[in-house]
Tab-separated table of C-alpha atoms in Angstrom:
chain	number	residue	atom	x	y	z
A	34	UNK	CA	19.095	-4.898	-0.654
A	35	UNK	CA	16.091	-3.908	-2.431
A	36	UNK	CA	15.225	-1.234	-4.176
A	37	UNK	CA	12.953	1.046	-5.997
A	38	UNK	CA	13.107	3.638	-8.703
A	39	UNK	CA	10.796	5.761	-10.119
A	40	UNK	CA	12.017	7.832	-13.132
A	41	UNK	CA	9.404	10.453	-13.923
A	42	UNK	CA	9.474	12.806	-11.325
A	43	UNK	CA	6.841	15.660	-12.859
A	44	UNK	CA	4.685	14.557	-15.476
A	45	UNK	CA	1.759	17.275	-17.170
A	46	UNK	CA	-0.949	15.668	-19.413
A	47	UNK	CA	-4.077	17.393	-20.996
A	48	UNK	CA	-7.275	15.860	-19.811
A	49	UNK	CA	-8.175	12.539	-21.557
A	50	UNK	CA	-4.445	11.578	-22.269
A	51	UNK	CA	-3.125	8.022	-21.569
A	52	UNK	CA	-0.700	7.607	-19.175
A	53	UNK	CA	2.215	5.332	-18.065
A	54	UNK	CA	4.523	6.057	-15.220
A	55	UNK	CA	7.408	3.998	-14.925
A	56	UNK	CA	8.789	1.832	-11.803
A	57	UNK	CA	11.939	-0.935	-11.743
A	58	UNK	CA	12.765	-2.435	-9.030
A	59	UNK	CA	15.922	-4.250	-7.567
A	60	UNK	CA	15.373	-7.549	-5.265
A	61	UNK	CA	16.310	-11.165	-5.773
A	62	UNK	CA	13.425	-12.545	-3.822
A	63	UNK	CA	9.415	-12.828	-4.497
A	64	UNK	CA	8.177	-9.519	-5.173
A	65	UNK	CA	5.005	-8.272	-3.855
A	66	UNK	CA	4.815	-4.954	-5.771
A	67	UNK	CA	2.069	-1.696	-4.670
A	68	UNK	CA	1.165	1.791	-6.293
A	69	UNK	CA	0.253	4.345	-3.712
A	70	UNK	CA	-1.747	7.633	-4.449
A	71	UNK	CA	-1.863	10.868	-2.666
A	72	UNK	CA	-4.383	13.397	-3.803
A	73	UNK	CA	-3.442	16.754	-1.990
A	74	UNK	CA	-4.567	16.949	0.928
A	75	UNK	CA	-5.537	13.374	1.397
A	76	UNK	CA	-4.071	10.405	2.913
A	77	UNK	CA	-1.541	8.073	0.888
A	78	UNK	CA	-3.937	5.390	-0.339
A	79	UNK	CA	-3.865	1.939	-2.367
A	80	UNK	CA	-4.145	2.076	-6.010
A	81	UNK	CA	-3.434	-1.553	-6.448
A	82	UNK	CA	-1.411	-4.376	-6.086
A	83	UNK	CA	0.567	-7.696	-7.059
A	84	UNK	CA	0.863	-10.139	-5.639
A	85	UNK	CA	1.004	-13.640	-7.801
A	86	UNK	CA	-1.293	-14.631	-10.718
A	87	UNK	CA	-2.345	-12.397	-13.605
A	88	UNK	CA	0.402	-10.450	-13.927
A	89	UNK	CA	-2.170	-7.797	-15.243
A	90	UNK	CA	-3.888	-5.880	-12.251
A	91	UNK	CA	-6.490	-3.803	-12.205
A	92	UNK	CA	-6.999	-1.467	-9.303
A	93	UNK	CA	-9.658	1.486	-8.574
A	94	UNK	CA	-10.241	4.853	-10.641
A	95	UNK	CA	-9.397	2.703	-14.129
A	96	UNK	CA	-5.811	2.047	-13.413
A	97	UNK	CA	-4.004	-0.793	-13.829
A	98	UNK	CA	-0.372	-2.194	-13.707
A	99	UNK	CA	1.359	-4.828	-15.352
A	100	UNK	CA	3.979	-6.763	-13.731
A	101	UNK	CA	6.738	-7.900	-15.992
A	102	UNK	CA	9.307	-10.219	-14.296
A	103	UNK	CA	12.125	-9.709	-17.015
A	104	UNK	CA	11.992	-6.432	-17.362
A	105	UNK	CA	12.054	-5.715	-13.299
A	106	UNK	CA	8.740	-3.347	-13.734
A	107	UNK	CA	5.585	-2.783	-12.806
A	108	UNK	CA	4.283	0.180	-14.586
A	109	UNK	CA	1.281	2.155	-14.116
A	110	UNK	CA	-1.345	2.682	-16.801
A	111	UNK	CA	-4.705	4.880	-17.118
A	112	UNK	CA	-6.123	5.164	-20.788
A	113	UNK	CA	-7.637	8.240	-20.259
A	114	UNK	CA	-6.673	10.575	-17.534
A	115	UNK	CA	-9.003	12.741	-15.615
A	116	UNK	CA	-8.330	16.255	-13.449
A	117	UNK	CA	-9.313	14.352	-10.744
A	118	UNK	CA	-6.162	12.221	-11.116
A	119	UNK	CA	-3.862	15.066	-10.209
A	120	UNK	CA	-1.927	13.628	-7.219
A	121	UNK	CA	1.584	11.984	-6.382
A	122	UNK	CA	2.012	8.345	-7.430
A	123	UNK	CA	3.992	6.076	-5.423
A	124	UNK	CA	5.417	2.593	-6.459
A	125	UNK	CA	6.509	0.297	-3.577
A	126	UNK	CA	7.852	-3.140	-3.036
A	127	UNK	CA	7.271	-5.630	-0.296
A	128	UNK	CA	10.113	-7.556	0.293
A	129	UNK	CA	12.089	-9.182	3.440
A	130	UNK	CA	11.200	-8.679	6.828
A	131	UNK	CA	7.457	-7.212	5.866
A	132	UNK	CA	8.691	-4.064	4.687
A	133	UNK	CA	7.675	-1.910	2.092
A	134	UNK	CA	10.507	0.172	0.047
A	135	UNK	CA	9.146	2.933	-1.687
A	136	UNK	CA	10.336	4.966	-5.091
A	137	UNK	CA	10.509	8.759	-5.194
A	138	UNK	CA	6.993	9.805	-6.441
A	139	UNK	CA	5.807	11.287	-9.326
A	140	UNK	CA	3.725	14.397	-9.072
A	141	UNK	CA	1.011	14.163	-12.274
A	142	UNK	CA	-0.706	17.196	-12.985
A	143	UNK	CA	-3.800	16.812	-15.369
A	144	UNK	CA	-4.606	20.181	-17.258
A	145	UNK	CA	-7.886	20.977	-18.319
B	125	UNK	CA	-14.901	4.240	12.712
B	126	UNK	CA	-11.945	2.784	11.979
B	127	UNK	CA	-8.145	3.814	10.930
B	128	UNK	CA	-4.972	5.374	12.055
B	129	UNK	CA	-4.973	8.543	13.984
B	130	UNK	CA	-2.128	10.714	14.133
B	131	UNK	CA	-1.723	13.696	16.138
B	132	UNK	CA	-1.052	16.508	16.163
B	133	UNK	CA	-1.067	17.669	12.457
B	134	UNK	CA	1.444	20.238	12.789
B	135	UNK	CA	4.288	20.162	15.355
B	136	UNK	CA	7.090	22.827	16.166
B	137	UNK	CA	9.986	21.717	17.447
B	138	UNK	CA	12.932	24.146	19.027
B	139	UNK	CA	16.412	23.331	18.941
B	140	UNK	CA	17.653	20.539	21.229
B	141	UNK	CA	13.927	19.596	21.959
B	142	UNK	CA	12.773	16.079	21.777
B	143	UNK	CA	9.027	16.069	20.496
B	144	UNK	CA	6.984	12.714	20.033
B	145	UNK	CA	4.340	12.462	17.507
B	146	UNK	CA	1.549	9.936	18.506
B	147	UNK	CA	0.051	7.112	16.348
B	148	UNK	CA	-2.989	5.115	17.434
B	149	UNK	CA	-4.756	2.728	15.152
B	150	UNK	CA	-7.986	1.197	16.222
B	151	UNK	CA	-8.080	-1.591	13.069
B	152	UNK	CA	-6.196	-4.296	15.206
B	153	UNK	CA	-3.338	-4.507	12.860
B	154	UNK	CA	-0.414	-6.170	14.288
B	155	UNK	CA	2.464	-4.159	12.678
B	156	UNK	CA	2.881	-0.488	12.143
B	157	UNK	CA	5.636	1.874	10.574
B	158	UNK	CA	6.739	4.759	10.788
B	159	UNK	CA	7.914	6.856	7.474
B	160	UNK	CA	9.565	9.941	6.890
B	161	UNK	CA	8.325	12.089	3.536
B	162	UNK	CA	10.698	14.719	2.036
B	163	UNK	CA	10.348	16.105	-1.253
B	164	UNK	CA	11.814	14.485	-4.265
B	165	UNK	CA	12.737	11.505	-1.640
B	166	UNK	CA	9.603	9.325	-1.416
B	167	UNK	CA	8.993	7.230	2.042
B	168	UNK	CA	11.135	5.818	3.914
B	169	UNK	CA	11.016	3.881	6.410
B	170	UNK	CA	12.308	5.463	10.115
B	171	UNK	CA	11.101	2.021	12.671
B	172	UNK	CA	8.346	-0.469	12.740
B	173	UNK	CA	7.111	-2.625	14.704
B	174	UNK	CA	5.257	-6.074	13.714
B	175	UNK	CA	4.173	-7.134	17.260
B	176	UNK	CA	3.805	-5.286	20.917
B	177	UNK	CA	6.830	-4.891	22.734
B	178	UNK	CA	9.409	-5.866	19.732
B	179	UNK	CA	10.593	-3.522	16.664
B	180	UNK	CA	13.302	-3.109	14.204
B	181	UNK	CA	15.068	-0.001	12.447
B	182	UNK	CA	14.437	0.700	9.321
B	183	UNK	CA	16.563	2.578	6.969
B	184	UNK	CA	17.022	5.567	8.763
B	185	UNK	CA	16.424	5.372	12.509
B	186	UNK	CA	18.920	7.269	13.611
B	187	UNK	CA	17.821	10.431	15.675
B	188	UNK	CA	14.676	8.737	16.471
B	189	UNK	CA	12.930	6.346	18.754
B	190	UNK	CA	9.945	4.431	19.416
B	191	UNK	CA	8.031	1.903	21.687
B	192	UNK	CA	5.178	-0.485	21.503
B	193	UNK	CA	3.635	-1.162	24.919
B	194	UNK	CA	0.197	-1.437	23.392
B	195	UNK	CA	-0.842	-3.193	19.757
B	196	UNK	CA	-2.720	0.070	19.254
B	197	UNK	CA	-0.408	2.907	19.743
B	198	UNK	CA	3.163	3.056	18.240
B	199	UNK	CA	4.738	6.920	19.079
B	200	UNK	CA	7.750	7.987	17.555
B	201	UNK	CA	10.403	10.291	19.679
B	202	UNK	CA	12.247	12.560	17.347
B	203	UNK	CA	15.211	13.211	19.643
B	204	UNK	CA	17.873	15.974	19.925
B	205	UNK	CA	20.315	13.968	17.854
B	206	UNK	CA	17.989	14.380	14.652
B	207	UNK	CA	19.609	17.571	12.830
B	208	UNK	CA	17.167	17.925	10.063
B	209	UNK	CA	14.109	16.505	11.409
B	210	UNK	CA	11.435	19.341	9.231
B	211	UNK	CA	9.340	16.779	7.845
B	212	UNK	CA	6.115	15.018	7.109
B	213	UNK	CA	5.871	11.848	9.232
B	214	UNK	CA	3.592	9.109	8.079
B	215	UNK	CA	2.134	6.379	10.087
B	216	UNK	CA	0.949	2.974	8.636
B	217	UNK	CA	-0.094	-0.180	10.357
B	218	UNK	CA	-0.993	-3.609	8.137
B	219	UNK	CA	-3.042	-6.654	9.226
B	220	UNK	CA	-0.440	-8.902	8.730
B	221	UNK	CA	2.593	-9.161	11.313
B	222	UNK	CA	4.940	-11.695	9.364
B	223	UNK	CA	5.111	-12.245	5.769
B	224	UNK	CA	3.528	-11.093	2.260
B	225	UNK	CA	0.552	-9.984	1.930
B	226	UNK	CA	-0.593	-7.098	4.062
B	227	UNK	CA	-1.758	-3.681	2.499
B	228	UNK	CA	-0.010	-0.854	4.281
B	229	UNK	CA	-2.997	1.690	6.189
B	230	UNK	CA	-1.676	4.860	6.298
B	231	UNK	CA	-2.888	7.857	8.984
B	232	UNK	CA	-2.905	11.743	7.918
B	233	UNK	CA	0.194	12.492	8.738
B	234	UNK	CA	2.466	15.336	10.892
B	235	UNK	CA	4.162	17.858	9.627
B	236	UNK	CA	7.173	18.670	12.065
B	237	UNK	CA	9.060	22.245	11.841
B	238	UNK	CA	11.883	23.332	13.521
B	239	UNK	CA	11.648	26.871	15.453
């Protein structure tokens, strides 16, 4: 089974404030690992994603992930966080039969 | 203009009603999916479908159904037998019917309430 957790659920940061939300995933396979971003409102849309290679990747708006095959994670990073990023974040993993397993969210609210 | 349509945006459903939420995509994707978002509780996945005429349950299919007669249009039934079925339904398709590699398309979404 595979599976996908996402431990910060709300997470409030002043404008220009780094930020790193976490994700772990279960799966004994190949990992093909996605973050998801819905601004309100919007549709659910790619942020980035891994899938081999540089385990660094960068993906639009200045984020970026790193995937870190010991540690089971693939964490989300912005240096400097914008109002605009308000939105819920969504990790997911690709895994057997094509499907995509997603974590909980986590709602980010940038403050002015 | 292409992408995933999904109508209508809001649907009320009474009890012991079936309702069916339509999903069209014009992007020629071979497999689409349908998700169900609650608060606190991410995605997850209802049915999908990676080629016309064939799908699979996903994790929680029960009190639903679905069918894919046409690569383009994969509706979802929420059925009677669905006791908490308020949600927001999500419909994705990806170019890719087997294997890694395909970047989930998602449509708008409907919101489903029940009367």
């Amino acid at each position: 089974a595979q599976s996908v957790s996402q431990h910060n659920h709300h997470v409030i940061l002043s404008e220009a404030a780094s930020l790193e939300l976490g994700c772990n995933y279960s799966y004994g396979g190949t990992v093909n690992l996605f973050w998801y971003v819905q601004y309100p409102g919007q549709h659910l849309q790619l942020l980035l994603k891994y899938f081999s290679g540089d385990p660094l990747v960068k993906g639009i708006k200045g984020f970026e992930a790193e995937f870190i095959k010991s540690k089971f994670s693939f964490n989300l990073r912005k240096p400097s966080v914008q109002w605009s990023d308000t939105a819920e974040y969504f990790c997911a993993l690709l895994g057997g039969g094509n499907k995509l397993t997603f974590g909980t969210g986590t709602q980010l609210k940038v403050e002015l | 203009d292409g992408g995933i349509t999904q109508s209508p945006k809001y649907l009320f459903r009474k009890e012991g009603q079936n309702v069916t939420l339509s999903c069209e995509q014009n992007l020629n994707h071979d497999a689409m999916y349908w998700y169900r978002q609650d608060p606190g509780q991410g995605l997850r996945l209802i049915y999908y479908s990676q080629i016309v005429n064939d799908f699979q349950k996903g994790d929680i299919a029960e009190g639903y159904s679905v069918s894919r007669e046409k690569k383009e249009s994969f509706p979802l039934t929420v059925t009677s037998a669905q006791k908490n079925p308020t949600a927001f339904y999500l419909c994705a398709s990806n170019p890719t019917g087997t294997g890694p590699g395909g970047t989930q398309y998602f449509g708008p979404g409907t919101r489903l309430l029940v009367l």
